[in-house]
PDB file of C-alpha atoms in Angstrom:
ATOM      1  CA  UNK A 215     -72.206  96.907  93.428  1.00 87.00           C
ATOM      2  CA  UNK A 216     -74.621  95.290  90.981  1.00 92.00           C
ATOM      3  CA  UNK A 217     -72.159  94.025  88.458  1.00 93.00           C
ATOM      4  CA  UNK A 218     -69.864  92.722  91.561  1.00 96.00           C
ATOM      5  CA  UNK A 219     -72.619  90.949  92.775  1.00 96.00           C
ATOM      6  CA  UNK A 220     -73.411  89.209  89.734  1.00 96.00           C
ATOM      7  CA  UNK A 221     -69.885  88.208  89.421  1.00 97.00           C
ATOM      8  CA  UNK A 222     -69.958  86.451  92.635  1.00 97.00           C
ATOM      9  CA  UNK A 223     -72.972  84.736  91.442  1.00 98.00           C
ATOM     10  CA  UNK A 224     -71.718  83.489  88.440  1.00 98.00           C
ATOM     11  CA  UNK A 225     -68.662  81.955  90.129  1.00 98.00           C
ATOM     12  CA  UNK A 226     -70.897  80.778  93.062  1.00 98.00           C
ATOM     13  CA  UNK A 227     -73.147  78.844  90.503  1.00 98.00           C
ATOM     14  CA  UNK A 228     -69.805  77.502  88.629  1.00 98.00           C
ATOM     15  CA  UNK A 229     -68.738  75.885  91.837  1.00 98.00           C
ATOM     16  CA  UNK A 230     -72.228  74.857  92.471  1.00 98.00           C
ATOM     17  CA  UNK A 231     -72.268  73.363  89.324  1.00 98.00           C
ATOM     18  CA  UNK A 232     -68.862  72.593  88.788  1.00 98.00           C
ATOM     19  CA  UNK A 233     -67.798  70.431  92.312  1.00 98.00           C
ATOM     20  CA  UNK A 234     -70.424  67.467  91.412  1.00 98.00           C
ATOM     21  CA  UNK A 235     -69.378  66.858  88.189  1.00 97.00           C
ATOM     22  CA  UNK A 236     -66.098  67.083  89.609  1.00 97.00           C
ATOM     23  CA  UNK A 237     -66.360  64.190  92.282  1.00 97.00           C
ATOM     24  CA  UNK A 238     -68.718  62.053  90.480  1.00 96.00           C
ATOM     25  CA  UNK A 239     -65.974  61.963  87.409  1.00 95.00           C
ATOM     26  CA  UNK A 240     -62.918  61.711  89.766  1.00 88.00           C
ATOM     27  CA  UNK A 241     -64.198  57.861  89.861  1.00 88.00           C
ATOM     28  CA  UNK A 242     -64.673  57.145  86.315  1.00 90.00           C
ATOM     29  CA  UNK A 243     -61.444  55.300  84.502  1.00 89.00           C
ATOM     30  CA  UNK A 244     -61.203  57.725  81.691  1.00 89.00           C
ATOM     31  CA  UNK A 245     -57.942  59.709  81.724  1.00 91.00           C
ATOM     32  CA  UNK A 246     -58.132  61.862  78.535  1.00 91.00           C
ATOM     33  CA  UNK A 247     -54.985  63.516  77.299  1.00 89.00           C
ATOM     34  CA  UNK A 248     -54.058  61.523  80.265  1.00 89.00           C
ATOM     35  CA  UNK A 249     -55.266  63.439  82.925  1.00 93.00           C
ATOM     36  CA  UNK A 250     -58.381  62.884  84.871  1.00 94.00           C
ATOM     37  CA  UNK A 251     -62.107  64.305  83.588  1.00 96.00           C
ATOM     38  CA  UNK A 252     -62.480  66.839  86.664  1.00 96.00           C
ATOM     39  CA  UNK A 253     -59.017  68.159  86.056  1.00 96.00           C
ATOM     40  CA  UNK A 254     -60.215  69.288  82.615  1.00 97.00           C
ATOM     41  CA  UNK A 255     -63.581  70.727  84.193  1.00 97.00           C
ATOM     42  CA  UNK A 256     -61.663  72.291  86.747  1.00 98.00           C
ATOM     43  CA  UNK A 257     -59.470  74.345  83.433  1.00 98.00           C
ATOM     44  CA  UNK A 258     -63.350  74.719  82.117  1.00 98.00           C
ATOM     45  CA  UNK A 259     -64.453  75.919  85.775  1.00 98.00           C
ATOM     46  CA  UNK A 260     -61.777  78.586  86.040  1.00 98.00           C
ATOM     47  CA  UNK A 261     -61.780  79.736  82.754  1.00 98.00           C
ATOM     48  CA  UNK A 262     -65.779  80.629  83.261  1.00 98.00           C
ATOM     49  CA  UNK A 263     -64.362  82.596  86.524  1.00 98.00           C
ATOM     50  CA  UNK A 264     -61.822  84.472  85.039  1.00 98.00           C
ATOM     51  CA  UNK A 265     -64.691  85.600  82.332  1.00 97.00           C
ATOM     52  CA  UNK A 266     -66.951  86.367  84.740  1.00 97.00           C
ATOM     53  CA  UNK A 267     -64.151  88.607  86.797  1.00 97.00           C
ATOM     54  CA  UNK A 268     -63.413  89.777  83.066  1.00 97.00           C
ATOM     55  CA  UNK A 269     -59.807  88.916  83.697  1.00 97.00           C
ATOM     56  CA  UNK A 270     -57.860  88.319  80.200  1.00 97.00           C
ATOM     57  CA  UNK A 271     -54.739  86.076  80.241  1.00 98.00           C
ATOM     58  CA  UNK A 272     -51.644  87.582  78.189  1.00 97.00           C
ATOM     59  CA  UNK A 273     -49.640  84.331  78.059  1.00 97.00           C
ATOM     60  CA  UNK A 274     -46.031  83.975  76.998  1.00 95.00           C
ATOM     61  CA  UNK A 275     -44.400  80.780  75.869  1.00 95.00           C
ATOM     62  CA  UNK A 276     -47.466  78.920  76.324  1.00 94.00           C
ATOM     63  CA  UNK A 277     -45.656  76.280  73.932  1.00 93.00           C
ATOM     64  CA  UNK A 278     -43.779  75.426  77.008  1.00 94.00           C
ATOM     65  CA  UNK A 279     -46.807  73.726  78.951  1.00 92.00           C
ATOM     66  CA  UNK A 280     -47.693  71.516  76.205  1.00 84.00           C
ATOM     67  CA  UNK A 281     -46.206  68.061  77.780  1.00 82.00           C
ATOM     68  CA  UNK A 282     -44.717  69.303  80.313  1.00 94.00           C
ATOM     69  CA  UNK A 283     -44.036  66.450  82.742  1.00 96.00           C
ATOM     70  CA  UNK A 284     -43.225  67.768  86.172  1.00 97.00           C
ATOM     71  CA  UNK A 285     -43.387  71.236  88.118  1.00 98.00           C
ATOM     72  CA  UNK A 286     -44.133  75.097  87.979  1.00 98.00           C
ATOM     73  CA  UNK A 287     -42.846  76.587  89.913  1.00 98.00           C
ATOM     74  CA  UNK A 288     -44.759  79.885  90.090  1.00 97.00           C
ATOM     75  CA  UNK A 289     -44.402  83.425  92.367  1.00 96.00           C
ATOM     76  CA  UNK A 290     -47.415  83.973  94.740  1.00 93.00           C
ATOM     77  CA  UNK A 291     -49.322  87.520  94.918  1.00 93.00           C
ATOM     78  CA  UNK A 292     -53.086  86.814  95.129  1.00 94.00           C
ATOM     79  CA  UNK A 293     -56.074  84.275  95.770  1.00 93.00           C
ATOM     80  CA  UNK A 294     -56.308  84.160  91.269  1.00 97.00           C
ATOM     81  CA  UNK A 295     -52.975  82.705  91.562  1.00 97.00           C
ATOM     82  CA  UNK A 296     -54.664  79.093  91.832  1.00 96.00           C
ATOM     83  CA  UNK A 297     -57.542  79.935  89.608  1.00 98.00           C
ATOM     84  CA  UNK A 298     -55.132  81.389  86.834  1.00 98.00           C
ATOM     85  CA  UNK A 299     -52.816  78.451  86.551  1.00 98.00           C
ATOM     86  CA  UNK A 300     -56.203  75.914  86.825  1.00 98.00           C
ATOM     87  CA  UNK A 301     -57.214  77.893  83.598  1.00 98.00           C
ATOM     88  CA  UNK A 302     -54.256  76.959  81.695  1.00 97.00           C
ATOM     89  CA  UNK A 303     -53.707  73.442  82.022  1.00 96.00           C
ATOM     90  CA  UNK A 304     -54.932  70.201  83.856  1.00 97.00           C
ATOM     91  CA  UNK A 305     -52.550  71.007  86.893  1.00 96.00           C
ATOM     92  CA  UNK A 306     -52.246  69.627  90.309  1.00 97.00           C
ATOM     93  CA  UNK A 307     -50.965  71.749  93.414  1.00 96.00           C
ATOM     94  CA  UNK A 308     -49.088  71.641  96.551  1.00 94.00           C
ATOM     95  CA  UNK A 309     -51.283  73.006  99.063  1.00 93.00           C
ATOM     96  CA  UNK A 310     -51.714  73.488 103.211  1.00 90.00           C
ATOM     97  CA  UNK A 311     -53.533  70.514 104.679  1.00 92.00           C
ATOM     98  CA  UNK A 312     -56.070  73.871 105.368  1.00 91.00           C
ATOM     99  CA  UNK A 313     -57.493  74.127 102.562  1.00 92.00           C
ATOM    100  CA  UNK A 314     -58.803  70.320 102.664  1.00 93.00           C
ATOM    101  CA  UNK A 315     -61.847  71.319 104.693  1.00 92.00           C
ATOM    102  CA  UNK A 316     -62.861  74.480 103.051  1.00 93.00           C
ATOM    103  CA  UNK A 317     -66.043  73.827 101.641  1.00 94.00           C
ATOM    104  CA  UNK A 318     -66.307  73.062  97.683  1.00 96.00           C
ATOM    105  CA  UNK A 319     -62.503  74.553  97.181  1.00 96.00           C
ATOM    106  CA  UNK A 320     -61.409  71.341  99.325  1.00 96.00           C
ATOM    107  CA  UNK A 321     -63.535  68.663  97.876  1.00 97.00           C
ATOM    108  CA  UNK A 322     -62.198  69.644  94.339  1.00 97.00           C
ATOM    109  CA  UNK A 323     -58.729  69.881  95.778  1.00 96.00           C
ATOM    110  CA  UNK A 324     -59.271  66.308  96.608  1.00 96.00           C
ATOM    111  CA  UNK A 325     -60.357  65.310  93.948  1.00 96.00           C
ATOM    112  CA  UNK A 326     -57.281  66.478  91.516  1.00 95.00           C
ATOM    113  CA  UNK A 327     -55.232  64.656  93.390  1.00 94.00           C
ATOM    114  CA  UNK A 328     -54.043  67.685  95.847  1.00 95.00           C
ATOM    115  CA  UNK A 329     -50.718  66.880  97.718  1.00 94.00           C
ATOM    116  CA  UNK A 330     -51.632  68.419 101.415  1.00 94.00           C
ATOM    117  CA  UNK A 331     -48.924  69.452 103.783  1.00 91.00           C
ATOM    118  CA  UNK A 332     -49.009  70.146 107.620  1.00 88.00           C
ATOM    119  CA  UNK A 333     -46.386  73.251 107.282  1.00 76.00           C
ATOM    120  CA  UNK A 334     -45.677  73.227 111.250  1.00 77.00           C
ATOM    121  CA  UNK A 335     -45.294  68.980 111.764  1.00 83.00           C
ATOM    122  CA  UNK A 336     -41.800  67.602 110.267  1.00 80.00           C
ATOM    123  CA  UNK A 337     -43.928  64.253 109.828  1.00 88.00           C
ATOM    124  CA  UNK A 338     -45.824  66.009 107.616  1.00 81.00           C
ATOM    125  CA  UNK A 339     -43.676  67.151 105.911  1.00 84.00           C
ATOM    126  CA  UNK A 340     -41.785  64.141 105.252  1.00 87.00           C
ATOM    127  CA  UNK A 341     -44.673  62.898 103.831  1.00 92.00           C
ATOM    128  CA  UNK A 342     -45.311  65.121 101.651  1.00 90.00           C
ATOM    129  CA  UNK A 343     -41.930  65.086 100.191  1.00 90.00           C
ATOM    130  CA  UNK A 344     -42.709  61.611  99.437  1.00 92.00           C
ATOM    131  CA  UNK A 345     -45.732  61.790  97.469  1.00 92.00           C
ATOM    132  CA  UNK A 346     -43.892  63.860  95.563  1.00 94.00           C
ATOM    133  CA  UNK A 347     -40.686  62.103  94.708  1.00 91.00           C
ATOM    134  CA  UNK A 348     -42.884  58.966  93.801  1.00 91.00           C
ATOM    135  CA  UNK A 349     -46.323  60.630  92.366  1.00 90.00           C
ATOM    136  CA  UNK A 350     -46.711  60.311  88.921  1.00 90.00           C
ATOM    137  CA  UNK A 351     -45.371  63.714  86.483  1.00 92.00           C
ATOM    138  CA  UNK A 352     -48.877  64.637  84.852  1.00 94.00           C
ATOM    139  CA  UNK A 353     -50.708  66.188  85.425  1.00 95.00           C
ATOM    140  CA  UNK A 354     -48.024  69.258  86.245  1.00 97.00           C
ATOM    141  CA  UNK A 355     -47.954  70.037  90.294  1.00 97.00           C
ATOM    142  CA  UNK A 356     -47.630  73.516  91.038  1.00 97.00           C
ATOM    143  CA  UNK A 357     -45.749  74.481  93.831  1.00 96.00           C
ATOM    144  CA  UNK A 358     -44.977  78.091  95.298  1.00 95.00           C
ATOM    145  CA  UNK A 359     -41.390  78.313  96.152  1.00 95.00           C
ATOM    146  CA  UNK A 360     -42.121  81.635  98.402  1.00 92.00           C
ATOM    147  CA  UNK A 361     -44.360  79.448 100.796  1.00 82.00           C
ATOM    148  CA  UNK A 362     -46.704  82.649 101.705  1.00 76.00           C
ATOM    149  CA  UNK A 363     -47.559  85.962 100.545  1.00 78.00           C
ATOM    150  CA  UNK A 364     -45.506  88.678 101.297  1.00 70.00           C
ATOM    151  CA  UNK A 365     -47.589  91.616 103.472  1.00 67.00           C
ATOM    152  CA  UNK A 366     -45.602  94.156 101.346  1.00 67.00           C
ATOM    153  CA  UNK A 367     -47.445  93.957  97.499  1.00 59.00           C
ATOM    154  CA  UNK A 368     -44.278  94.595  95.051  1.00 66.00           C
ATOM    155  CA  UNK A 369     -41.934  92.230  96.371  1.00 76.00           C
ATOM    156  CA  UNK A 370     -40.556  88.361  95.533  1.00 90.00           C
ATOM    157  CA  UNK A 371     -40.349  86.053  98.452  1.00 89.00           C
ATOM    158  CA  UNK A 372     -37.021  84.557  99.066  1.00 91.00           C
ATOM    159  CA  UNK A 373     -37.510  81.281  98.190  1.00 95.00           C
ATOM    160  CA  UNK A 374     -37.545  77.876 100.684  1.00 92.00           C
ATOM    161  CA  UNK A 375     -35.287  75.220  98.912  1.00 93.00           C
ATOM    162  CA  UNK A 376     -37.570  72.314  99.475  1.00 92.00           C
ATOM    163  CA  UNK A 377     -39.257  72.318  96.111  1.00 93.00           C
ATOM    164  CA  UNK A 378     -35.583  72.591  94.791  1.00 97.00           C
ATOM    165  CA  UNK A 379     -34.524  69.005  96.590  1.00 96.00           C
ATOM    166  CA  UNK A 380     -37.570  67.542  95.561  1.00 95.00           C
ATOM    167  CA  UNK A 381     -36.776  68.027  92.083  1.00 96.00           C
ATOM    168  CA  UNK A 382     -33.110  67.817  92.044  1.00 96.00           C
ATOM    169  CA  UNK A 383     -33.372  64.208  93.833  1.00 95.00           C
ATOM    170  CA  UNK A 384     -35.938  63.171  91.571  1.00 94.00           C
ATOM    171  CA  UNK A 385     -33.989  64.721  88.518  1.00 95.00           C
ATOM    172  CA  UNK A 386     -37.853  66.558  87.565  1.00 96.00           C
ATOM    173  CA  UNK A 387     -38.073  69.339  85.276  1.00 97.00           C
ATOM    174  CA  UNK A 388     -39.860  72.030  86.398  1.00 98.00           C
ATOM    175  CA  UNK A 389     -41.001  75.667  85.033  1.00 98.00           C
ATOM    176  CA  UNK A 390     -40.475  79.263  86.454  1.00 98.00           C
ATOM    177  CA  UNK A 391     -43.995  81.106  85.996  1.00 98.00           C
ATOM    178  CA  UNK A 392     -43.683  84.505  86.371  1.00 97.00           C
ATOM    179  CA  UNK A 393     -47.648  86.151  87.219  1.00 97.00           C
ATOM    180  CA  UNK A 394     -47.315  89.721  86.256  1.00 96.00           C
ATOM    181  CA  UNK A 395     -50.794  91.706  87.342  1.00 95.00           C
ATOM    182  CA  UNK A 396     -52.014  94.639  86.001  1.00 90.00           C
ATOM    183  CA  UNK A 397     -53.191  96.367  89.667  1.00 90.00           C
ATOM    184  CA  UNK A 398     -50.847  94.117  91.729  1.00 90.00           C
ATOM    185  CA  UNK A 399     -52.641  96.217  94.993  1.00 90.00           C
ATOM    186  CA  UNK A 400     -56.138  95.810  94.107  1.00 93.00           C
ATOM    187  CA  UNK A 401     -55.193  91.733  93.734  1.00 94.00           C
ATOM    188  CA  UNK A 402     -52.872  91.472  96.313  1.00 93.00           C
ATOM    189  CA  UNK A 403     -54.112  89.062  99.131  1.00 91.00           C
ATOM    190  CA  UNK A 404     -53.062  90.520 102.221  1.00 84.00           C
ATOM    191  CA  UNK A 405     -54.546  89.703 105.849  1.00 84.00           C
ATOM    192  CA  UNK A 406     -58.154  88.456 104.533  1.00 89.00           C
ATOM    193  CA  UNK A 407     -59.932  85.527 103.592  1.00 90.00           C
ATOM    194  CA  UNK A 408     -59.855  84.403  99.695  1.00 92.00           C
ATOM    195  CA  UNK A 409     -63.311  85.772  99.552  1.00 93.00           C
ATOM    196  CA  UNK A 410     -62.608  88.744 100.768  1.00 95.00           C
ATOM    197  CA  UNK A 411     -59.802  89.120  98.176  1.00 95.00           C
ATOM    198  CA  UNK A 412     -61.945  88.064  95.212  1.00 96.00           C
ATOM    199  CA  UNK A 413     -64.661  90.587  96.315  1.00 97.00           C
ATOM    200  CA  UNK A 414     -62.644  93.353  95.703  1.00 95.00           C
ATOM    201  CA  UNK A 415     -61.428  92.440  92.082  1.00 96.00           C
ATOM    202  CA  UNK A 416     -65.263  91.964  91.279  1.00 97.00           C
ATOM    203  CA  UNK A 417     -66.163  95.208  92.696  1.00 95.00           C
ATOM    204  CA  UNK A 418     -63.205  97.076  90.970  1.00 93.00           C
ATOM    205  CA  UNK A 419     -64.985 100.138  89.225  1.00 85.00           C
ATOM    206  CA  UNK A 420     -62.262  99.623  86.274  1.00 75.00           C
ATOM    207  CA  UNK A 421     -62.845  97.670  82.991  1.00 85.00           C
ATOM    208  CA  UNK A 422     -61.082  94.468  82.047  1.00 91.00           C
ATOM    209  CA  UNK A 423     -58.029  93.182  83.953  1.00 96.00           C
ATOM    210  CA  UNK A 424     -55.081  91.895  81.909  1.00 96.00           C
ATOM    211  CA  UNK A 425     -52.873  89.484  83.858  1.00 97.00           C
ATOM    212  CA  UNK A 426     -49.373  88.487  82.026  1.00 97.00           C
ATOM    213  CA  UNK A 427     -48.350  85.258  82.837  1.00 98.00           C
ATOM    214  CA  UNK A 428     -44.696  84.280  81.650  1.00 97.00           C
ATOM    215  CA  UNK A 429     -42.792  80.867  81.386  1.00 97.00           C
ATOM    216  CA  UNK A 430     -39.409  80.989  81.936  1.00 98.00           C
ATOM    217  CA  UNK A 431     -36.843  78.230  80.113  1.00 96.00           C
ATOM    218  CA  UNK A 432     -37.939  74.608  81.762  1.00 97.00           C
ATOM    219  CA  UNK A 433     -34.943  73.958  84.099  1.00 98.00           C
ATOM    220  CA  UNK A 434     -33.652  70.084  84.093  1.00 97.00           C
ATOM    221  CA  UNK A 435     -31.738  69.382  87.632  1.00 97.00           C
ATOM    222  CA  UNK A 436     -29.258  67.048  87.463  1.00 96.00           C
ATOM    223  CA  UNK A 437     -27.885  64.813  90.535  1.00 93.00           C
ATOM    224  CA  UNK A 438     -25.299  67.018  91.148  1.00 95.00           C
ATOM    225  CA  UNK A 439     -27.094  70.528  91.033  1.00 97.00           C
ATOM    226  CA  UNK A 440     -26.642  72.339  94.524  1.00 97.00           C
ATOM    227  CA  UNK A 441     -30.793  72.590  95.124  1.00 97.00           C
ATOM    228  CA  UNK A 442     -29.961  76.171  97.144  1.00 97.00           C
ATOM    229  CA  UNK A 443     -28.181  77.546  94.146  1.00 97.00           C
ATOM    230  CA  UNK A 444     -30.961  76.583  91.847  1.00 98.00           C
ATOM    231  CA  UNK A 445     -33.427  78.524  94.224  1.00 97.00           C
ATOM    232  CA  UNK A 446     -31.293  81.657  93.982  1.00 97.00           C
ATOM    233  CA  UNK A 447     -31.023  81.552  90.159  1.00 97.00           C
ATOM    234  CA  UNK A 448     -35.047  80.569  89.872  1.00 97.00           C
ATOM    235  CA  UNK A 449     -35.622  83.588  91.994  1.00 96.00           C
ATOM    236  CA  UNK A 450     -33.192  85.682  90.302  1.00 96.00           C
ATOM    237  CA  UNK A 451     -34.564  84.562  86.745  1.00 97.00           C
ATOM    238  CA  UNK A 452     -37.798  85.944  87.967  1.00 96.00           C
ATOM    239  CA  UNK A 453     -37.468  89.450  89.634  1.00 90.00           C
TER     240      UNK A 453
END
């Protein structure tokens, strides 16, 4: 109980710390490596959580990030989903217009240029599709194809093909990420709140976690790719 509540200390003082730098840089200028100066404290930020869960990364084809213009495309199992891709890379996400007024989380989302969606209003929608077809390619915007979390822990999500026609219209690459945990129940984020989830991975009486996280061949759509077809092969590609 001790050590778990020191972990949630340390990664309540990183967003303490953390979500002021964050805004106050989201207005400077500066773009280094061409993405903004919070996204890179924000790959800082989650590393330091990740060390302070004592979560180790086993990455595989990490080559494949390096310039990558356009989307991952990753499977979702857990609230460290976000916080492991934010570790690797400047990244960007798709997210439920939700999340916008959760305290610190949704002030950073903000501020890395989070694309919000109302999931229930076709307006919404829309407009979301259109910030993506027109936003800019880096940083990398994550999207999960699944759309939710599965209550069942050892499954894949059929995927929704919207992601798909985004990228086939706009002819952008984007990258399969496979997640692979170690304890896939104790991670799994079922009917709770993300806090909730996180708790229990700090309070795990086991030593250090190992998450694998694999990237798949990038995948270049072309005008005529069917974007339903290149759903089912994604998802096949990463049972």
């Amino acid at each position: 109980m001790i050590r778990a509540l020191a972990r949630m200390g340390l990664i309540a003082l990183v967003f303490i710390i953390g979500t002021p730098l964050i805004l106050l840089s989201s207005w400077l200028p500066l773009r280094p490596q061409q993405a903004k100066i919070g996204n890179w404290i924000v790959v800082l930020g989650a590393r330091l959580i990740l060390w302070a869960l004592d979560i180790r990364l086993s990455v595989h084809n990490a080559d494949r990030l390096k310039r990558h213009h356009g989307f991952i495309f990753p499977n979702h199992h857990s609230a460290l989903d976000v916080i492991i891709l934010a570790a690797l890379i400047p990244i960007r996400f798709l997210s439920k217009v939700e999340i916008r007024s959760v305290p610190f989380i949704g002030w950073i989302a903000v501020a890395i240029d989070t694309v919000f969606v109302q999931r229930e209003e076709k307006e919404s929608r829309v407009e979301a599709r259109n910030i993506l077809l027109d936003t800019p390619r880096y940083p990398p915007i994550a999207l999960f194809p699944e759309g939710a979390i599965l209550v069942h822990s050892e499954l894949l999500n059929p995927f929704r093909y919207g992601a798909f026609e985004i990228a086939q219209q706009s002819q952008t690459p984007y990258i399969p990420c496979v997640l692979r945990y170690e304890q896939r129940k104790l991670v799994h984020w079922g009917d709770e709140s993300m806090v909730t989830n996180i708790w229990r991975v700090a309070k795990r009486p086991d030593g250090q976690l190992t998450v694998e996280v694999v990237l798949l061949h990038v995948v270049h759509p072309r005008q005529d790719d069917e974007p339903q077809l290149l759903a089912l092969e994604t998802h096949g590609a990463m049972l």
